[in-house]
mmCIF file of C-alpha atoms and ligand atoms in Angstrom:
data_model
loop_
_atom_site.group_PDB
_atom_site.id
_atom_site.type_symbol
_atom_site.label_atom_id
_atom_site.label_comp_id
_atom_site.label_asym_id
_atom_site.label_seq_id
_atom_site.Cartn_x
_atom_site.Cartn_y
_atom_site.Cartn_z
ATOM 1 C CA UNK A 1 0.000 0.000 0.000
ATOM 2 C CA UNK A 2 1.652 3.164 -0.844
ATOM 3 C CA UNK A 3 -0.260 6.780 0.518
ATOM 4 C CA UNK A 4 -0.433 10.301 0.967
ATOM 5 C CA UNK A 5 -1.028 12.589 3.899
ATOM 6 C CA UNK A 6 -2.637 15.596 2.575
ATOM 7 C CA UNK A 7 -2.907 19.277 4.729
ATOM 8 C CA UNK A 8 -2.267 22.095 5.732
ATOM 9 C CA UNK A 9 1.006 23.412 7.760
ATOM 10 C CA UNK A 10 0.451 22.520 10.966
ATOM 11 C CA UNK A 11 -2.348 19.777 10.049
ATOM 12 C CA UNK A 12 -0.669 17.162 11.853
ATOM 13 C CA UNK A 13 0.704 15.002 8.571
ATOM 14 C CA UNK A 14 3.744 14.009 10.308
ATOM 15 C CA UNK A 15 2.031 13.036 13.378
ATOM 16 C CA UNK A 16 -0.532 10.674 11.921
ATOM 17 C CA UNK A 17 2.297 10.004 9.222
ATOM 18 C CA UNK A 18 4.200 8.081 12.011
ATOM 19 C CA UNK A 19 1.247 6.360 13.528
ATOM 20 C CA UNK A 20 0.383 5.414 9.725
ATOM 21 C CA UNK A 21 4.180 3.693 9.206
ATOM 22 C CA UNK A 22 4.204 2.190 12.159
ATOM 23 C CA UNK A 23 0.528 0.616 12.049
ATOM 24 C CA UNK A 24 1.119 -0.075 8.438
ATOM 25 C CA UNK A 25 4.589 -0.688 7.868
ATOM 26 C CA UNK A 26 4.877 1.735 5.376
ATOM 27 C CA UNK A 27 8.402 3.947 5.064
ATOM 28 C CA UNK A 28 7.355 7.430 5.870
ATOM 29 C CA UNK A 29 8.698 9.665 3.670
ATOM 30 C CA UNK A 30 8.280 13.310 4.665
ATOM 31 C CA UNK A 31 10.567 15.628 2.388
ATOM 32 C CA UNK A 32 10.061 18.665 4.939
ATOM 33 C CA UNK A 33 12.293 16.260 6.716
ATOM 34 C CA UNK A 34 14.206 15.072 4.206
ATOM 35 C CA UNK A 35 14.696 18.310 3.153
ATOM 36 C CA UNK A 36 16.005 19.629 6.572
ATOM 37 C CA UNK A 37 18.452 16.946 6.868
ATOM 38 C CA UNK A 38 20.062 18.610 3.548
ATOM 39 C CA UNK A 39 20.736 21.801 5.233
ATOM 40 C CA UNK A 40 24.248 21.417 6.649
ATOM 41 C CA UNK A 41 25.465 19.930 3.024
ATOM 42 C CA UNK A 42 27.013 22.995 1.394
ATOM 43 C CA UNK A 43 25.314 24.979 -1.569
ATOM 44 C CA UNK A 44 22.393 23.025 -1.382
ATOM 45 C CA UNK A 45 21.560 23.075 1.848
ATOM 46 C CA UNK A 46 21.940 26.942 1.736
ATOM 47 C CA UNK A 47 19.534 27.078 -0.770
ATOM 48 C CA UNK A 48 16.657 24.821 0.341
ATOM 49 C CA UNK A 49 17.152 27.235 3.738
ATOM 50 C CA UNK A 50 16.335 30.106 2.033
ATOM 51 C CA UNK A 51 13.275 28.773 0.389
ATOM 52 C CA UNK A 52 12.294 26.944 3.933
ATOM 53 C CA UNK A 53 12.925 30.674 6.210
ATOM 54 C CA UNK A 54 10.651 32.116 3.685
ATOM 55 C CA UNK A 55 8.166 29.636 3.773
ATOM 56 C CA UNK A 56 8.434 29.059 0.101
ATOM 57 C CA UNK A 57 8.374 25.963 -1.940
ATOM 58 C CA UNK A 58 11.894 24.646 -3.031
ATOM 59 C CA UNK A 59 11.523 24.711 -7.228
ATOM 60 C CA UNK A 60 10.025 21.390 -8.565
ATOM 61 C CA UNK A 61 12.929 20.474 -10.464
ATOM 62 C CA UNK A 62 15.517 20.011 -7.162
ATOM 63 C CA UNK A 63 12.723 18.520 -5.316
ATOM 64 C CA UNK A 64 11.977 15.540 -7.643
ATOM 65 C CA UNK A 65 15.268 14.634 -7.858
ATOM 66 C CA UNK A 66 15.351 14.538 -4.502
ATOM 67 C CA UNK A 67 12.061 12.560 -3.841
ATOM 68 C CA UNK A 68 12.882 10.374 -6.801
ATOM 69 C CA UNK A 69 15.978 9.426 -4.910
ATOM 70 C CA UNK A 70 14.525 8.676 -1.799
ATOM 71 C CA UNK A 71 11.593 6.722 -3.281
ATOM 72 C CA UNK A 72 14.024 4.121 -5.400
ATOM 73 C CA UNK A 73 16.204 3.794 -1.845
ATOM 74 C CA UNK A 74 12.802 2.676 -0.223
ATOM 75 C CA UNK A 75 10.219 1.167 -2.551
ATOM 76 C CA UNK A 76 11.663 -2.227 -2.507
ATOM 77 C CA UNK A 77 11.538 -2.635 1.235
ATOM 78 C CA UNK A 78 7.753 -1.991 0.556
ATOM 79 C CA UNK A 79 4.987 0.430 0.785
ATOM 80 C CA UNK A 80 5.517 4.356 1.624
ATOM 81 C CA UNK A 81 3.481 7.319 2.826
ATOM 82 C CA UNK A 82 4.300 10.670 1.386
ATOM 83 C CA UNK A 83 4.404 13.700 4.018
ATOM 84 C CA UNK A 84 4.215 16.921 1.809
ATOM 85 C CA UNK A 85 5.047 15.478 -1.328
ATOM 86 C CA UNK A 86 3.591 16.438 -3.877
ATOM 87 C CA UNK A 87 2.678 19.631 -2.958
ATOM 88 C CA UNK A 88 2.325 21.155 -6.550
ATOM 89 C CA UNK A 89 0.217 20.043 -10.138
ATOM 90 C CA UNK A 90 3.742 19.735 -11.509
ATOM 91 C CA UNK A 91 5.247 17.528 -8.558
ATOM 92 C CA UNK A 92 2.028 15.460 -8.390
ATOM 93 C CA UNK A 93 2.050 14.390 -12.595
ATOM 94 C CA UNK A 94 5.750 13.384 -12.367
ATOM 95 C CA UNK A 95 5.327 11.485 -9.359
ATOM 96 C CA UNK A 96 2.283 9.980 -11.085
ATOM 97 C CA UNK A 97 4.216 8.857 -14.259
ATOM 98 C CA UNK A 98 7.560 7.768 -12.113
ATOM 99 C CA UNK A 99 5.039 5.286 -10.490
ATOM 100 C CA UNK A 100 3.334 4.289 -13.659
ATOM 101 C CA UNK A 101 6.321 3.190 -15.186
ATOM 102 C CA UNK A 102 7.575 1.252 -12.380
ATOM 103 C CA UNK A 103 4.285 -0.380 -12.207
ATOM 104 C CA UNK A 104 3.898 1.146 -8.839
ATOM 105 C CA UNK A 105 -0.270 2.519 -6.995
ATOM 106 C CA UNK A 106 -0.436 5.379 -5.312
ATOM 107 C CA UNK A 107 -3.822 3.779 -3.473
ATOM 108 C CA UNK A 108 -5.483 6.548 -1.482
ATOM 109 C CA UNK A 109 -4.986 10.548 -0.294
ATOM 110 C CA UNK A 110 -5.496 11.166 3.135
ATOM 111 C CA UNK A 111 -6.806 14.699 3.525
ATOM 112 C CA UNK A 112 -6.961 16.057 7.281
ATOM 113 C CA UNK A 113 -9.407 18.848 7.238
ATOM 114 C CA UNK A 114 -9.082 21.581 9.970
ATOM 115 C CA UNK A 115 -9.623 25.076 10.222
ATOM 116 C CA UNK A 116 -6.498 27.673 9.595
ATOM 117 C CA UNK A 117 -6.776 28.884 13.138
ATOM 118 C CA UNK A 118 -6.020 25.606 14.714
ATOM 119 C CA UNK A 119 -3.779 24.333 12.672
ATOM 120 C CA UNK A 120 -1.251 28.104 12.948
ATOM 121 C CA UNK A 121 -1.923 27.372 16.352
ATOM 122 C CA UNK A 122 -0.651 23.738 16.409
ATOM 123 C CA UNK A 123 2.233 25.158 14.372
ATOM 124 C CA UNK A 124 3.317 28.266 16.225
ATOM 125 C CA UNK A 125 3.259 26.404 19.549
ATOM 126 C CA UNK A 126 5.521 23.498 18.230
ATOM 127 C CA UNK A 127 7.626 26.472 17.294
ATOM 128 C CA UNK A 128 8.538 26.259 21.051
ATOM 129 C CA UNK A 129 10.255 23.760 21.187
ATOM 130 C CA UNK A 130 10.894 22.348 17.458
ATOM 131 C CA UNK A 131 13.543 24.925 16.600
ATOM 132 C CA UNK A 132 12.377 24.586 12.902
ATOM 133 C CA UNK A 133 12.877 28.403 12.100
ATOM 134 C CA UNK A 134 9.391 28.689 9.863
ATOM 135 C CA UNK A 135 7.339 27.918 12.921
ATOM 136 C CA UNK A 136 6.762 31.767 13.552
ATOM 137 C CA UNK A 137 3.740 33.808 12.897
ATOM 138 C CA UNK A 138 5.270 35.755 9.513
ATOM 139 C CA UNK A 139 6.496 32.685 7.782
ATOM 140 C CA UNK A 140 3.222 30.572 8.607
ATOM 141 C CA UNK A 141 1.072 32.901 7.097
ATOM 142 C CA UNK A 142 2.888 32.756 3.957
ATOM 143 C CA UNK A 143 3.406 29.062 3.697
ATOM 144 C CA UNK A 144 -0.830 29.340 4.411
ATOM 145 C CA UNK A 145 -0.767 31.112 1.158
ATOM 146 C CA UNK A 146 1.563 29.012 -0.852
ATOM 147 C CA UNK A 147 -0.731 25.971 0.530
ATOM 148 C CA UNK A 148 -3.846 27.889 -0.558
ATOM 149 C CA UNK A 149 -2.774 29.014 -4.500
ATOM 150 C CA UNK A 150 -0.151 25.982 -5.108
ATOM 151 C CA UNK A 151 -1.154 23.222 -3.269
ATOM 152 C CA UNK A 152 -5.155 22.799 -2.983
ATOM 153 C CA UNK A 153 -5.139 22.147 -6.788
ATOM 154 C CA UNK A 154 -3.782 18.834 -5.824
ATOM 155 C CA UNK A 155 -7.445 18.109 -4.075
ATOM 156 C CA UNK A 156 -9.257 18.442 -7.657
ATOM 157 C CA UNK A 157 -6.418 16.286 -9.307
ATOM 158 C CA UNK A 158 -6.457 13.478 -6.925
ATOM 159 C CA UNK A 159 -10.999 13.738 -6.343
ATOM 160 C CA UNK A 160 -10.823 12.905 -10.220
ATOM 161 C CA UNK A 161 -8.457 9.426 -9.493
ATOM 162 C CA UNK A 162 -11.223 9.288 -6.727
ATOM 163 C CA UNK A 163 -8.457 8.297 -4.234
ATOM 164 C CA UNK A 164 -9.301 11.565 -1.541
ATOM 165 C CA UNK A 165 -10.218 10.202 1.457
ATOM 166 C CA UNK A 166 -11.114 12.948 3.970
ATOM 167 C CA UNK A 167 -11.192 12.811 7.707
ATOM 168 C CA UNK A 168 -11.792 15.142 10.179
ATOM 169 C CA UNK A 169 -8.179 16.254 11.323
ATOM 170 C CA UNK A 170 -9.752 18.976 14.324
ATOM 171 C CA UNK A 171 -9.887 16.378 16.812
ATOM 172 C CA UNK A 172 -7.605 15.229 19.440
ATOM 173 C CA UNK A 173 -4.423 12.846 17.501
ATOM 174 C CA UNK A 174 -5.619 9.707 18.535
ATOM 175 C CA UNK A 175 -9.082 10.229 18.046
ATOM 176 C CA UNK A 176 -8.011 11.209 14.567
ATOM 177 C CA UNK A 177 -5.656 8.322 13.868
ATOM 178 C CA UNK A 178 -8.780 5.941 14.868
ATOM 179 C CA UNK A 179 -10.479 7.201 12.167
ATOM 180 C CA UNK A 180 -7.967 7.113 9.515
ATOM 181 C CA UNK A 181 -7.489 3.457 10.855
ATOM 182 C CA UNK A 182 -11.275 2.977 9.838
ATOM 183 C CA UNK A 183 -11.311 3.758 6.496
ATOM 184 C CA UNK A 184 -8.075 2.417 5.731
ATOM 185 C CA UNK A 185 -8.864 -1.209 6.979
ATOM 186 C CA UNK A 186 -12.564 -1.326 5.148
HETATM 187 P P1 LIG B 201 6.927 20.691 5.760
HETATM 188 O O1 LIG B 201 7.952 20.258 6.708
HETATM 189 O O2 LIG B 201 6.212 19.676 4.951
HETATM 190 O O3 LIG B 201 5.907 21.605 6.545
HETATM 191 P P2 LIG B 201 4.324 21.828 6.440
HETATM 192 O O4 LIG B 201 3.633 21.232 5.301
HETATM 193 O O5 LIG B 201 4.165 23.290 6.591
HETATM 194 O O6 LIG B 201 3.730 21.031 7.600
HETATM 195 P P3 LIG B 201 4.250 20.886 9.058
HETATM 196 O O7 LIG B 201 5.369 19.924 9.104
HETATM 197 O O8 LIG B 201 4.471 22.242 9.663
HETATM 198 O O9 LIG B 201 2.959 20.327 9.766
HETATM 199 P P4 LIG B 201 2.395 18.858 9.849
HETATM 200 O O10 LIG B 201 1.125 18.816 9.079
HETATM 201 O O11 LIG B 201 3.421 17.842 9.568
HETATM 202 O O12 LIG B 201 1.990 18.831 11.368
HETATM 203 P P5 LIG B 201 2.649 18.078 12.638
HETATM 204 O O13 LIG B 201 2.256 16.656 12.631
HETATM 205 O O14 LIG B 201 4.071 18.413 12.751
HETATM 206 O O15 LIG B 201 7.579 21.713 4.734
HETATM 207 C C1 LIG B 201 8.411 22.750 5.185
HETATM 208 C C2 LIG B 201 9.027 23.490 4.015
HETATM 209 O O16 LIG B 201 9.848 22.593 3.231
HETATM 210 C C3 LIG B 201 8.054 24.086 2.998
HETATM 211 O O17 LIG B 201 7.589 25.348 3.420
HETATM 212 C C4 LIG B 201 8.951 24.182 1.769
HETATM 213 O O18 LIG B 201 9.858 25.234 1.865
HETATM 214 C C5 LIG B 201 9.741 22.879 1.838
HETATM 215 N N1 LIG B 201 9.067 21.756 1.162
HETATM 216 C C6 LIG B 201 8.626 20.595 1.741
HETATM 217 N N2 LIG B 201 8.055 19.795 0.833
HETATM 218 C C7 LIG B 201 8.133 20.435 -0.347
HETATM 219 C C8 LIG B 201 7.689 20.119 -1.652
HETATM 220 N N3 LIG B 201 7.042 18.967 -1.931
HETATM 221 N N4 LIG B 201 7.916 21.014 -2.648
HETATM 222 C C9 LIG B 201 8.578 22.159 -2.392
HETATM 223 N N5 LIG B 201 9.013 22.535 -1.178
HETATM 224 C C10 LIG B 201 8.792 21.681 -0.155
HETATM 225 O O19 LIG B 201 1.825 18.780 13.814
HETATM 226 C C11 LIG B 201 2.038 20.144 14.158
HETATM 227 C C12 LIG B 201 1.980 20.294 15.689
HETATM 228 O O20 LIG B 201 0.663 20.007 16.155
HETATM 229 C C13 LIG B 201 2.893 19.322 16.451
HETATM 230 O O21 LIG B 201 3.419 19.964 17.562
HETATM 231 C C14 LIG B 201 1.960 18.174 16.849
HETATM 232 O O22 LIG B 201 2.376 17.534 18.005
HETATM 233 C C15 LIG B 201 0.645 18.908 17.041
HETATM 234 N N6 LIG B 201 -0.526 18.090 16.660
HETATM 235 C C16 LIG B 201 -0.625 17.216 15.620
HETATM 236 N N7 LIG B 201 -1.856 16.677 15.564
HETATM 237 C C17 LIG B 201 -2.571 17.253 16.582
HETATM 238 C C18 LIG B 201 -3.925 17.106 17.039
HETATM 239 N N8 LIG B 201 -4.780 16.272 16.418
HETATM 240 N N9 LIG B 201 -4.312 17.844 18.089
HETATM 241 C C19 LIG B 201 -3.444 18.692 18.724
HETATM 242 N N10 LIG B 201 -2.132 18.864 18.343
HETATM 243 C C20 LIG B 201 -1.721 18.147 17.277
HETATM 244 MG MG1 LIG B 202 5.448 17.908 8.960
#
């Protein structure tokens, strides 16, 4: 079974992500994270920071590659969710024909529906303690934006596969895992 976790910032993706891998054995693939752990290699890493600070999307191009790398390293040892990948049209039709010819499903989109307020919340007060330096106010709003014009196209793209699944992300984590647990094991 291979799956995506689909949300806002802040939505709780790589929360439910884990519970999802672990539940599932699935390799959880988040390339926020992925991308983080490139930031003390040289150029690169300088350059994904600046996109990251901003709350901006890294360009397609470098982030494919980078995805596409990580996706060969872990598709034989089985299934995957995606954590913020793909995140735009462009990302999301590459990924899409990458799997096709590899004779690979991407089987459902989990998409945790909360409203904006909770969610900056949820991401402003991890910003206490996670040290991730786009957990403040100024940068949230804008990756709020980038979600809004670049990313909620995905929604229409995936309803037409018919793979959305939606599920009330508001409520409390576990309360929300139990019902992604539901509709995953009908
Ligand atoms: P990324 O790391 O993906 O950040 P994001 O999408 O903004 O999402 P977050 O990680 O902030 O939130 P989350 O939904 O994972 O929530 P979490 O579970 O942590 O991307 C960061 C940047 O990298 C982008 O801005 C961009 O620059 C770049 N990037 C990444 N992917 C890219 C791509 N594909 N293309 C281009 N650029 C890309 O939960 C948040 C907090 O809430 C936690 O403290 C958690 O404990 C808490 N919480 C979770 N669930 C609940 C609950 N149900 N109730 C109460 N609290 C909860
Ligand atoms: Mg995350």
């Amino acid at each position: 079974m291979n799956l995506l976790i689909f949300g806002p910032p802040g939505a709780g993706k790589g929360t439910q992500a884990a519970l999802i891998s672990k539940r599932y054995k699935l390799t959880h693939l988040s390339s926020g994270d992925i991308l983080r752990a490139e930031l003390k290699t040289g150029e690169l890493g300088a350059k994904i920071k600046t996109y990251q600070d901003a709350g901006k999307l890294v360009p397609d191009a470098l982030i494919i590659t980078i995805m596409e790398k990580a996706i060969i390293k872990n598709i034989k040892k089985g299934g995957v969710i995606f954590d913020g990948y793909p995140r735009t049209i462009k990302q999301a039709k590459t990924l899409d024909k990458f799997f096709k010819a590899k004779k690979i499903n991407l089987d459902a989109v989990i998409n945790l529906n909360l409203s904006e307020t909770e969610a900056v919340k949820r991401a402003l007060s991890r910003g206490q303690t996670s040290g991730r330096s786009d957990d403040n106010i100024k940068t949230i709003k804008t990756r709020f934006t980038v979600y809004n014009t670049q990313t909620t196209p995905l929604l229409k793209y995936y309803k037409k596969q018919k793979k959305v699944i939606n599920i009330d992300g508001q409520l409390a984590i576990a309360t929300v895992f139990k019902t992604i647990r539901q509709r995953l094991d009908k």
